[in-house]
Coordinates of C-alpha atoms in Angstrom, one line a residue:
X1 CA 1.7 43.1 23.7
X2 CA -0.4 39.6 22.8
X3 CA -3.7 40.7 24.5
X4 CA -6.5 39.7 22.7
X5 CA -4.3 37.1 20.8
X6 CA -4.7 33.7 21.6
X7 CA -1.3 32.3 22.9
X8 CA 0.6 30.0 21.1
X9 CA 1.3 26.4 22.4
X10 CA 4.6 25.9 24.1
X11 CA 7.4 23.0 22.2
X12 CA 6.4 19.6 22.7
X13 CA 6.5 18.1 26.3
X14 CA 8.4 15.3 26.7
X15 CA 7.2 12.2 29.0
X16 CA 9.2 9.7 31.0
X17 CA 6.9 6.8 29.4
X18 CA 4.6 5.9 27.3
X19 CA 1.4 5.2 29.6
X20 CA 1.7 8.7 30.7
X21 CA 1.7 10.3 27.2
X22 CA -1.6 8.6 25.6
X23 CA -3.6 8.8 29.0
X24 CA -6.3 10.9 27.6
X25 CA -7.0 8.7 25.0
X26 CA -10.9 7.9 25.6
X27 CA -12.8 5.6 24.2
X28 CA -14.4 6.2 20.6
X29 CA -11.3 8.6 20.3
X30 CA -10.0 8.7 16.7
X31 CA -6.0 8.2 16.1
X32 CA -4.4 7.9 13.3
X33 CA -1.1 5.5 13.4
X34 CA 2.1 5.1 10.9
X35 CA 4.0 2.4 10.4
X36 CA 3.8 -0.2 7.4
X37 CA 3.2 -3.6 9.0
X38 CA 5.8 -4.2 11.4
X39 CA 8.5 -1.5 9.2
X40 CA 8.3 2.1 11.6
X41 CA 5.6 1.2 13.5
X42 CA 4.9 2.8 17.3
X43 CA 5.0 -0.5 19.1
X44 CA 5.6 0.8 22.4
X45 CA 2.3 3.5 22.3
X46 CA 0.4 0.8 20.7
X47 CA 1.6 -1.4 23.6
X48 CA 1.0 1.1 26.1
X49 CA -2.9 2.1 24.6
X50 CA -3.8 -1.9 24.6
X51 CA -2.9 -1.8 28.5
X52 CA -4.7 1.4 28.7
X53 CA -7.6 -0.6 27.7
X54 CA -9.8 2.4 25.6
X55 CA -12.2 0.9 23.2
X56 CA -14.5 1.7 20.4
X57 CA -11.4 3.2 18.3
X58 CA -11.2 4.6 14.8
X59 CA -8.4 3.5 13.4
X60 CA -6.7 5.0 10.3
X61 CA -3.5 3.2 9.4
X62 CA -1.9 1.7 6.1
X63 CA -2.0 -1.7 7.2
X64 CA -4.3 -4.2 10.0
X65 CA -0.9 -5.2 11.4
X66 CA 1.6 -8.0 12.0
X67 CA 0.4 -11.6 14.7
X68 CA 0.8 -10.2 18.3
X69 CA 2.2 -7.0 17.2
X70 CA 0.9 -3.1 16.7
X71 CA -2.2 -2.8 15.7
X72 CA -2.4 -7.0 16.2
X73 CA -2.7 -6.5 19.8
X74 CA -5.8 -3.8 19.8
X75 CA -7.8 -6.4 17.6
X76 CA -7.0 -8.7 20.3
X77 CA -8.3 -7.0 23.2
X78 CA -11.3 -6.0 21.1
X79 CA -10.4 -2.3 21.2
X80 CA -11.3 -0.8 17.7
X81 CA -14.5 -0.4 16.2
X82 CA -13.9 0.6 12.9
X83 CA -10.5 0.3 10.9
X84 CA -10.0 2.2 8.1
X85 CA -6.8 0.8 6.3
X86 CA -5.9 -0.5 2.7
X87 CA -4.8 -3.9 2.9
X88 CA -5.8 -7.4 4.7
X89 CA -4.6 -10.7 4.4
X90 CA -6.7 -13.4 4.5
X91 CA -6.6 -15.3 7.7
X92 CA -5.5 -12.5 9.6
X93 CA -7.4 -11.8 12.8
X94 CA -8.6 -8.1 11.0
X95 CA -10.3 -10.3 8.6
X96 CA -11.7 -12.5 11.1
X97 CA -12.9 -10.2 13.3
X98 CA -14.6 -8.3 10.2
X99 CA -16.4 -11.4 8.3
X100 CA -17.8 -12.2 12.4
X101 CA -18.9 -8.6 12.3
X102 CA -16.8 -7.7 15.3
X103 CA -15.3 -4.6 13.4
X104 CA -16.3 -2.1 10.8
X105 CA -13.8 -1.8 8.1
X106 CA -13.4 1.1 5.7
X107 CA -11.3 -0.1 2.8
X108 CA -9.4 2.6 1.0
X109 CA -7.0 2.3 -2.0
X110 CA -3.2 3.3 -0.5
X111 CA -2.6 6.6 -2.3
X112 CA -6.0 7.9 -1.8
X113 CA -5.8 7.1 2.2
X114 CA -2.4 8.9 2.3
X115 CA -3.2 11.7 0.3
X116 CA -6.6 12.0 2.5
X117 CA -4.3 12.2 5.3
X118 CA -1.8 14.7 3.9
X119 CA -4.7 17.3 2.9
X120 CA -6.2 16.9 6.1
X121 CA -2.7 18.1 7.7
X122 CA -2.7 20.7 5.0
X123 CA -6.6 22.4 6.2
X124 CA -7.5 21.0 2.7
X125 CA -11.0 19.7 2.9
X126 CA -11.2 17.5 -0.2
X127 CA -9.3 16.8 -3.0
X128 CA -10.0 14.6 -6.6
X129 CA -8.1 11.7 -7.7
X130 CA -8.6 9.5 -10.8
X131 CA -7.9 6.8 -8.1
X132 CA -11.0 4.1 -8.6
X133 CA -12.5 5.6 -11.2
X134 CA -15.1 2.8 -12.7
X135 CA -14.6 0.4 -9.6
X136 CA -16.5 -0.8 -6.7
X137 CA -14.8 1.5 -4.8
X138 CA -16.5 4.3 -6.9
X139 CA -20.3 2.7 -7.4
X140 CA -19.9 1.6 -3.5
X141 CA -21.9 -1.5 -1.7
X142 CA -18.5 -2.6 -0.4
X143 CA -19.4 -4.5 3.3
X144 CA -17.8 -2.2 5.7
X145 CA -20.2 -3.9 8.7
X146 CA -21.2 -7.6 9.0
X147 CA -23.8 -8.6 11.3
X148 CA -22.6 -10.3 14.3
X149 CA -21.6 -13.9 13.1
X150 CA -21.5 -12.5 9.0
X151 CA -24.2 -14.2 7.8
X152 CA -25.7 -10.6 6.8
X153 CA -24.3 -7.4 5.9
X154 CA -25.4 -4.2 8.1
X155 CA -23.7 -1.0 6.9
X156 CA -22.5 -0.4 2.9
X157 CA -19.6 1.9 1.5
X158 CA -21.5 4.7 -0.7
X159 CA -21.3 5.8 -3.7
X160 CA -18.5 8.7 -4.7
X161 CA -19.1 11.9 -6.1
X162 CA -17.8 12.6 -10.1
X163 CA -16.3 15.7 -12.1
X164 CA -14.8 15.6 -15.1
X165 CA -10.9 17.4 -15.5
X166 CA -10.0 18.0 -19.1
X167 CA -12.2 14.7 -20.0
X168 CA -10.6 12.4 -17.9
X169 CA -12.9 11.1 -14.9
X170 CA -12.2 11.9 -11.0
X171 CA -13.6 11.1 -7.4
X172 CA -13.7 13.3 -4.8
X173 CA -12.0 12.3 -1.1
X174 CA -12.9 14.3 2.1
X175 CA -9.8 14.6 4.0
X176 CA -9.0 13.0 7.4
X177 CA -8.7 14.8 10.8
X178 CA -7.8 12.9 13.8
X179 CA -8.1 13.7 17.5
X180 CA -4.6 11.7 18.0
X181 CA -1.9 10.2 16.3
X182 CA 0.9 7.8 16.8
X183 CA 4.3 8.1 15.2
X184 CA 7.4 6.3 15.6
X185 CA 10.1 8.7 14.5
X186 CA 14.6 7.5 14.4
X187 CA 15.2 10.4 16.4
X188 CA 14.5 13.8 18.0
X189 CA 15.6 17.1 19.7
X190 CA 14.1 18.0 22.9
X191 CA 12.1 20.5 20.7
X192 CA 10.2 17.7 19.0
X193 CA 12.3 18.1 15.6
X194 CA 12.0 14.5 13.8
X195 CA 14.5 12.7 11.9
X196 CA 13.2 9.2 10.5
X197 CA 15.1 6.5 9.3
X198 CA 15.4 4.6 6.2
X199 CA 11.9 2.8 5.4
X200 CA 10.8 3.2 8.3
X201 CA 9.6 6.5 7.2
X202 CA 6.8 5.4 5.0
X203 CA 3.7 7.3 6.2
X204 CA 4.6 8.7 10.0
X205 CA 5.4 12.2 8.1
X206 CA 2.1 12.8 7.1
X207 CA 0.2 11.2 9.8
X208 CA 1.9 13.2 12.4
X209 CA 0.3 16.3 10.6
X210 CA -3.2 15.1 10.6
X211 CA -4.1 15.1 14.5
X212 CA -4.9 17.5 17.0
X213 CA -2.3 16.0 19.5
X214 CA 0.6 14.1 17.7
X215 CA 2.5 11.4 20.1
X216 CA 6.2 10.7 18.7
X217 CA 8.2 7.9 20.2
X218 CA 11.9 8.0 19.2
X219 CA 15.2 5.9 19.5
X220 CA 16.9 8.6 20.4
X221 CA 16.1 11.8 22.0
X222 CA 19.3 14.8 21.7
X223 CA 20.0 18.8 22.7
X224 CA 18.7 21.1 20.3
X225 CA 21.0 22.1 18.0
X226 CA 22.5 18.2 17.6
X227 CA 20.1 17.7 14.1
X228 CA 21.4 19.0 11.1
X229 CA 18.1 21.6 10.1
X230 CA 18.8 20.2 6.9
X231 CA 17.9 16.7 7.5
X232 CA 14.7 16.8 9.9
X233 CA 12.1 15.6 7.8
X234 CA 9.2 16.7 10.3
X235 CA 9.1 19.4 11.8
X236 CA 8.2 20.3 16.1
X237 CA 5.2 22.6 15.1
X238 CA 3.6 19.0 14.2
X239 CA 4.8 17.6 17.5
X240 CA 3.1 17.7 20.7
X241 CA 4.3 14.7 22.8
X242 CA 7.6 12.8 22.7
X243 CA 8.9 9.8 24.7
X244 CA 12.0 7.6 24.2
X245 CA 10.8 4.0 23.4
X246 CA 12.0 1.6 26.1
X247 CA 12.1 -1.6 23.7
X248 CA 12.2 -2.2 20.0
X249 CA 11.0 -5.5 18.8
X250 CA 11.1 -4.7 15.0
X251 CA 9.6 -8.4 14.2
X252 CA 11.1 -9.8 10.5
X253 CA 8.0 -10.8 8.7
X254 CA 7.5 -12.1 4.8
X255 CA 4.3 -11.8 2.9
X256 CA 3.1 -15.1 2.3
X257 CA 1.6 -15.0 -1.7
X258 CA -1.2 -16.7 -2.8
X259 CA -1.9 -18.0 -6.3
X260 CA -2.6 -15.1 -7.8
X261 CA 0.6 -13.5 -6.2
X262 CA 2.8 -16.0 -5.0
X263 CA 6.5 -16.5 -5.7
X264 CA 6.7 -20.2 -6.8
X265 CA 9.3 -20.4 -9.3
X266 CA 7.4 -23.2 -11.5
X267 CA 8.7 -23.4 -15.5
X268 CA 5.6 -21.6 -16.3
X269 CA 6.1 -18.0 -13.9
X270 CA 9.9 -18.6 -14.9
X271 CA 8.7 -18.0 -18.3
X272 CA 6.4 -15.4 -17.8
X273 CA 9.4 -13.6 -16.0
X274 CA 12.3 -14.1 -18.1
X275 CA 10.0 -12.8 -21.3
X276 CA 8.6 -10.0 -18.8
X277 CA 12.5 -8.4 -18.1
X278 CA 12.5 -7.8 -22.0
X279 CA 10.4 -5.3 -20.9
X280 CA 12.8 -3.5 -18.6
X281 CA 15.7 -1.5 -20.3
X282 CA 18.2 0.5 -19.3
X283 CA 17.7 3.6 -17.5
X284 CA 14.1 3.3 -16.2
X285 CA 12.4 4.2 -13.6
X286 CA 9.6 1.8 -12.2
X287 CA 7.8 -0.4 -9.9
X288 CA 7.5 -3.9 -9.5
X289 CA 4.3 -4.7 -7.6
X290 CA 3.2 -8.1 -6.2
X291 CA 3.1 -11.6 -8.0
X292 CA 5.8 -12.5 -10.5
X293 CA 7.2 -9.0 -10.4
X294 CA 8.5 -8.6 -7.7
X295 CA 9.0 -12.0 -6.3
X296 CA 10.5 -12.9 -9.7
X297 CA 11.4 -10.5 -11.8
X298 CA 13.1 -8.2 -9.5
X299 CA 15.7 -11.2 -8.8
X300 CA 16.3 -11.6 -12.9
X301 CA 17.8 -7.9 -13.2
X302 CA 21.4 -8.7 -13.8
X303 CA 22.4 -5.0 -13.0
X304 CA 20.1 -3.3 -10.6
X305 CA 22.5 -0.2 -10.7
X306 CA 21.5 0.8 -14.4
X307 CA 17.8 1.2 -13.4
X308 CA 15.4 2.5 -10.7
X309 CA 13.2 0.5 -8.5
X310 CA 10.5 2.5 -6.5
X311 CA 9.5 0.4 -3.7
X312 CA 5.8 1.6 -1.9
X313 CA 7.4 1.9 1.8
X314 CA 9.3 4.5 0.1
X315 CA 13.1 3.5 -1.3
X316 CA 14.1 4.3 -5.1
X317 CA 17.0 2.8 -6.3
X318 CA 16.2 -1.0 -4.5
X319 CA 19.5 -3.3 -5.0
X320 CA 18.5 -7.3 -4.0
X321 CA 18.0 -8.9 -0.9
X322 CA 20.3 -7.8 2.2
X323 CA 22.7 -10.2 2.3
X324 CA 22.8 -12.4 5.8
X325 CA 23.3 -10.7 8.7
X326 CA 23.0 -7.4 7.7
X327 CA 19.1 -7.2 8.0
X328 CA 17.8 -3.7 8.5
X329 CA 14.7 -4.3 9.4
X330 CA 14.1 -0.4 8.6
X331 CA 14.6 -0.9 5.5
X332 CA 11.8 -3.3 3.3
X333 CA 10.5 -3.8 0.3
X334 CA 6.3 -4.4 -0.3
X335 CA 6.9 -7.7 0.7
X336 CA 8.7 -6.7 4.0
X337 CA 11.8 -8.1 2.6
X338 CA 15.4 -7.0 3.9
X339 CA 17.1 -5.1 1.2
X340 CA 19.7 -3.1 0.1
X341 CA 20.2 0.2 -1.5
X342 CA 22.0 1.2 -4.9
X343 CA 24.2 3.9 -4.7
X344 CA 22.1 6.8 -6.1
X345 CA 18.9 5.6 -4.1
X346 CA 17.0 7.9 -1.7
X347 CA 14.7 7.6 0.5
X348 CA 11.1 9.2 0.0
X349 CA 7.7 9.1 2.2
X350 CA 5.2 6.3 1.0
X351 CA 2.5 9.3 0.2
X352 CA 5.7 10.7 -2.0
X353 CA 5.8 7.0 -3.5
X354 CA 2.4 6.8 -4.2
X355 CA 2.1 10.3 -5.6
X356 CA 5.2 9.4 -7.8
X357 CA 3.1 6.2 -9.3
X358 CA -0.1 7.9 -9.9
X359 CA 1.6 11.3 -11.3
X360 CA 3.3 9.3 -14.0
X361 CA 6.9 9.3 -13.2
X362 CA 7.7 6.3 -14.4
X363 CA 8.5 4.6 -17.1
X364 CA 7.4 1.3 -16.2
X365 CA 5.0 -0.5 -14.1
X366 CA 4.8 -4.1 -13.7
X367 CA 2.2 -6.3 -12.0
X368 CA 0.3 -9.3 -11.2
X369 CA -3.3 -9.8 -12.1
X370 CA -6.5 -12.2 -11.1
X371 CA -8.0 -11.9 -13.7
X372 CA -7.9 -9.4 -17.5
X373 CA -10.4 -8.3 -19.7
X374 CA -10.5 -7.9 -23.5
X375 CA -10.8 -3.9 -22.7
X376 CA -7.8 -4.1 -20.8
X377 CA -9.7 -4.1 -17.6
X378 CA -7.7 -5.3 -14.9
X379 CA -8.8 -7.1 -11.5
X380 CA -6.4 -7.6 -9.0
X381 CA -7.4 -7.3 -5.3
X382 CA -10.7 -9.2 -5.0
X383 CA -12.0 -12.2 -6.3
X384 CA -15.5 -13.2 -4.6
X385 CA -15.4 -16.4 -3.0
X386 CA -11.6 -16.7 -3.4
X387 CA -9.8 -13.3 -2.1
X388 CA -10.3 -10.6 -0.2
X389 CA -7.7 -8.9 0.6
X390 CA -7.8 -4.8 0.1
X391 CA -7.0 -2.8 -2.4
X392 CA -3.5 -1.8 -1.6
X393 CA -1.9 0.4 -3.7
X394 CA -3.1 -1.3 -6.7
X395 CA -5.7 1.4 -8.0
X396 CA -3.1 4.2 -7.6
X397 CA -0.3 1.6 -9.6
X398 CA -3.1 1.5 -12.6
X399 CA -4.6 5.6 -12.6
X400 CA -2.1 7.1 -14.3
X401 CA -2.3 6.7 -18.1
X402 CA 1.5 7.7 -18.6
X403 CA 3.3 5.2 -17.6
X404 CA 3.6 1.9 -19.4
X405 CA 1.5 -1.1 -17.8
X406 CA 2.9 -4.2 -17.8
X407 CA 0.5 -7.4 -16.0
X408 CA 1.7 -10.8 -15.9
X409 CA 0.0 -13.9 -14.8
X410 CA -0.7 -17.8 -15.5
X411 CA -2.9 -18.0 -18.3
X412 CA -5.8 -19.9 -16.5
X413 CA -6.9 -21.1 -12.5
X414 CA -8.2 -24.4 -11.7
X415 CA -8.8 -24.9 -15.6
X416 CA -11.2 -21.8 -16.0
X417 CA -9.4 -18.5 -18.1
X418 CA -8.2 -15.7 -16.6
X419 CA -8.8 -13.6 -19.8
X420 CA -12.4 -13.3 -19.7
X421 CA -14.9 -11.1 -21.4
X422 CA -15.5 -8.7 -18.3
X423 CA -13.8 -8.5 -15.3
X424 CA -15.9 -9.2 -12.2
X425 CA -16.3 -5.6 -10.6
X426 CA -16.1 -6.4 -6.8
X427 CA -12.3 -7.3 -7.7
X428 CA -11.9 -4.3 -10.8
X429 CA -8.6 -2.3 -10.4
X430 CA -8.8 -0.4 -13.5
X431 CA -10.4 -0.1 -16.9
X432 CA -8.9 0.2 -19.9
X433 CA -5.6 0.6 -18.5
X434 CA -3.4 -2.8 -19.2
X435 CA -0.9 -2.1 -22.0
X436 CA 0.2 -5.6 -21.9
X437 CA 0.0 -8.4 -20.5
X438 CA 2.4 -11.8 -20.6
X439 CA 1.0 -15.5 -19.5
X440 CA 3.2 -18.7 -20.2
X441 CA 1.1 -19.0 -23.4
X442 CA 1.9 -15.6 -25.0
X443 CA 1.7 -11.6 -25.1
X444 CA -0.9 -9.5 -25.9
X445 CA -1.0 -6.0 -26.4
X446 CA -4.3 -4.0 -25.6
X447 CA -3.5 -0.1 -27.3
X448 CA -3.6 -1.7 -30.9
X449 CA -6.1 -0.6 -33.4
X450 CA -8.7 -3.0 -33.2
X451 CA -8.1 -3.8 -29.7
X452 CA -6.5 -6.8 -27.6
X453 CA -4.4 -9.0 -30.1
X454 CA -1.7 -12.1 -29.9
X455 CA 1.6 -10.4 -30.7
X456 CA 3.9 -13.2 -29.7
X457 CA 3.1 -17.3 -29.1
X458 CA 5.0 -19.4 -26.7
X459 CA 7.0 -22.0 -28.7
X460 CA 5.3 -25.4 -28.8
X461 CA 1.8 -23.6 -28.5
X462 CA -0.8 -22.8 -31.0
X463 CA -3.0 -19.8 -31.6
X464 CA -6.0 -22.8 -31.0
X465 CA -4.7 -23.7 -28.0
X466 CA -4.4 -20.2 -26.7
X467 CA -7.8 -19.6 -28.1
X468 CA -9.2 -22.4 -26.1
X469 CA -7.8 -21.1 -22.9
X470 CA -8.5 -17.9 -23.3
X471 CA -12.5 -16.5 -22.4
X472 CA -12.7 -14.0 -24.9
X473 CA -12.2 -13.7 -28.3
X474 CA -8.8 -11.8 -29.9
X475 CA -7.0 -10.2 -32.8
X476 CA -3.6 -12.2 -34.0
X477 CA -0.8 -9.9 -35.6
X478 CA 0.2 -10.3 -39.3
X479 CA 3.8 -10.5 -37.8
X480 CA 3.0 -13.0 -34.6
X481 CA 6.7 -13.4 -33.1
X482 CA 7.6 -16.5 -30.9
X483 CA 8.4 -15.5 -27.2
X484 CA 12.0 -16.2 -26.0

């Protein structure tokens, strides 16, 4: 009856342990692996493919990884050759071991990377995004390979490829095929059906579709027919390999801000917040991204249940911080915080989040900022000679023009403005795209006729003074209001 027909494969085969199900991983083999830092990652594969020892790896996950952990311990042993991710942290042995030239490193901005992944599980070869439009990310010349010690650069990110959609700009993205990928799933039937939990979601969905063999450890493995067909998220056509973890180390980790994004609660980012949850009303949906949003802000709500908070690792309707001792550590915020959920909430992929933020969903979102342009250009992931960090989900925050902008920041660094004439493009997020922005010193809005103008002055502060902290020139409303 199937002569001539090329049979199909059988379920997924399950494996008594982990070494046994990525044994034909060779080296140069390319594997895609979910997770978000330490939140739903695969840690016994990973642990299993460092003692495996294959080498010269590509690399495509969201983050570089958490110290001695993941992806942490493949950096260690010297086992990847290029990493394609979104986000580094300074000091962090991925950004060591690519200033010394020891890695290649393809930076990619969060939404693009998961979307790339997504249409490469969907047999879409490409796809366009407004993502990066006007960035260094679109001209290229991004160091993706230093020469060994850094001193010189050896290979460049290229330029992207432009069309025009009803006026508006996009790039084009190849999609992503992997030979392998790593998941970490809640639990499974012995079919390979997947049910995830919580955050710990974020981008395993997608990245289990991308691969030619797809490797799911679970907590849990049960009969067919214990999962509820209603709530299996992935299903066991995307499945080739399952194994039960044997340990779960799920490390608690907190992002550690820097001046541009830290979470000092100084009289000045007090300010800037209080005047900044003005801007939140009743009813919204939105996102509060890194800096005095989230580290800030987000505390100040007095009633969390009376708006929506979209989270990137993929929760909307975030309440506050978990209270002690009940830490899920499957369930984070961007900063890898413990939290809680609202009632309402629900629980969505990161590729959904991101899709959410650059389709215009929401109402509102807020962020911190390096540095701001008269235009209403916006830098916010790279300053030369001060941070490198990846783009994050940044350019995918600022590419939709539908949703109210928000930026906050202190009004100058180290005595130099922070509102300058032109943004410096190794570090540009977006252009044009900052609706307002709030410093200790005042607000300014930027979709005015005649462009960026003073709309309300910090009490005690003159328009001169602002004007001499400020590296650019600006308009002053007829109607300039103190800020409260």
């Amino acid at each position: 009856m199937f002569s001539g027909r090329r049979l199909l494969r059988q379920y997924c085969k399950i494996f008594d342990n982990p070494q046994d199900a990525i044994a034909d991983i060779t080296p140069g083999s390319t594997i895609a692996v979910g997770g978000y830092r330490s939140c739903g990652v695969p840690e016994n594969l990973l642990r299993a493919l460092n003692h495996l020892g294959s080498w010269d790896l590509g690399i495509y996950s969201m983050s570089s990884g958490h110290k001695d952990f993941g992806l942490d311990l493949l950096l260690q042993a010297r086992q990847i050759k290029r990493l394609t991710t979104t986000y580094l942290e300074p000091g962090s042995l991925a950004y060591k071991e690519w200033k010394n030239g020891n890695i290649e490193l393809d930076i990619i901005p969060g939404g693009t990377l998961a979307d790339k992944i997504r249409a490469g599980g969907a047999g879409i070869p490409g796809f366009y995004t407004q993502t990066g439009v006007g960035t260094k990310f679109e001209e290229g010349g991004f160091p993706i390979k230093y020469m060994t010690g850094g001193r010189r650069v050896e290979i460049l990110s290229g330029p992207k490829e432009k069309r025009s959609f009803e006026g508006v700009e996009n790039l084009f993205e190849e999609s992503i095929r992997t030979q392998f990928s790593l998941i970490k799933a809640y639990k499974a039937d012995k079919q390979g059906n997947l049910i995830f939990n919580k955050t710990a979601r974020n981008f395993n969905p997608e990245m289990a579709t991308c691969a030619k063999v797809s490797i799911v450890e679970v907590e849990e493995i049960v009969e067919v027919g214990e999962l509820d067909p209603d709530h299996i998220i992935t299903p066991s056509i995307f499945v080739n390999r399952l194994i039960k973890g044997e340990k779960y180390e799920k490390p608690t980790e907190v992002v550690e801000e820097d001046e541009g994004t830290d979470d000092r609660v100084d009289p000045d980012r007090l300010k800037i917040a209080k005047r900044a949850l003005k801007e939140i009303k009743e009813g919204m949906y939105l996102h509060l991204g890194f800096g005095i949003p989230i580290s800030i802000v987000s505390k100040l709500i007095p009633d969390k249940s009376k708006v929506k908070i979209l989270t990137i690792p993929g929760a909307l309707g975030v309440g506050g911080p978990a209270e002690k001792g009940q830490e899920d550590p499957d369930l984070i915020n961007a900063l890898r915080e413990h939290i809680k959920l609202m009632p309402g909430s629900a629980i969505v992929s990161s590729c959904d989040s991101m899709n959410i933020m650059r389709g215009g969903h929401l109402d509102l979102i807020m962020m911190g900022a390096y540095e701001i342009s008269r235009n209403g250009d916006i830098a916010s992931w790279n300053v030369e000679g001060e941070h490198e960090k990846g783009i994050g989900a940044a350019m995918d925050l600022v590419s939709s023009r539908k949703s109210k902008l928000v930026c906050t920041m202190i009004h100058t660094r180290n005595g130099k403005p922070k509102i300058v004439e032109e943004c410096n493009l190794d570090g540009l997020t977006g252009r044009g795209v900052v609706d307002t922005l709030i410093t200790e010193l005042g607000v300014f809005e930027f979709k005015r006729e005649g462009g960026m103008t003073l709309t309300e002055i910090a009490r005690g502060v003159s328009v001169d003074s602002v004007q001499a902290n400020t590296g650019t020139s600006f308009l002053v409303a007829s109607d300039l209001k103190k800020m409260d």
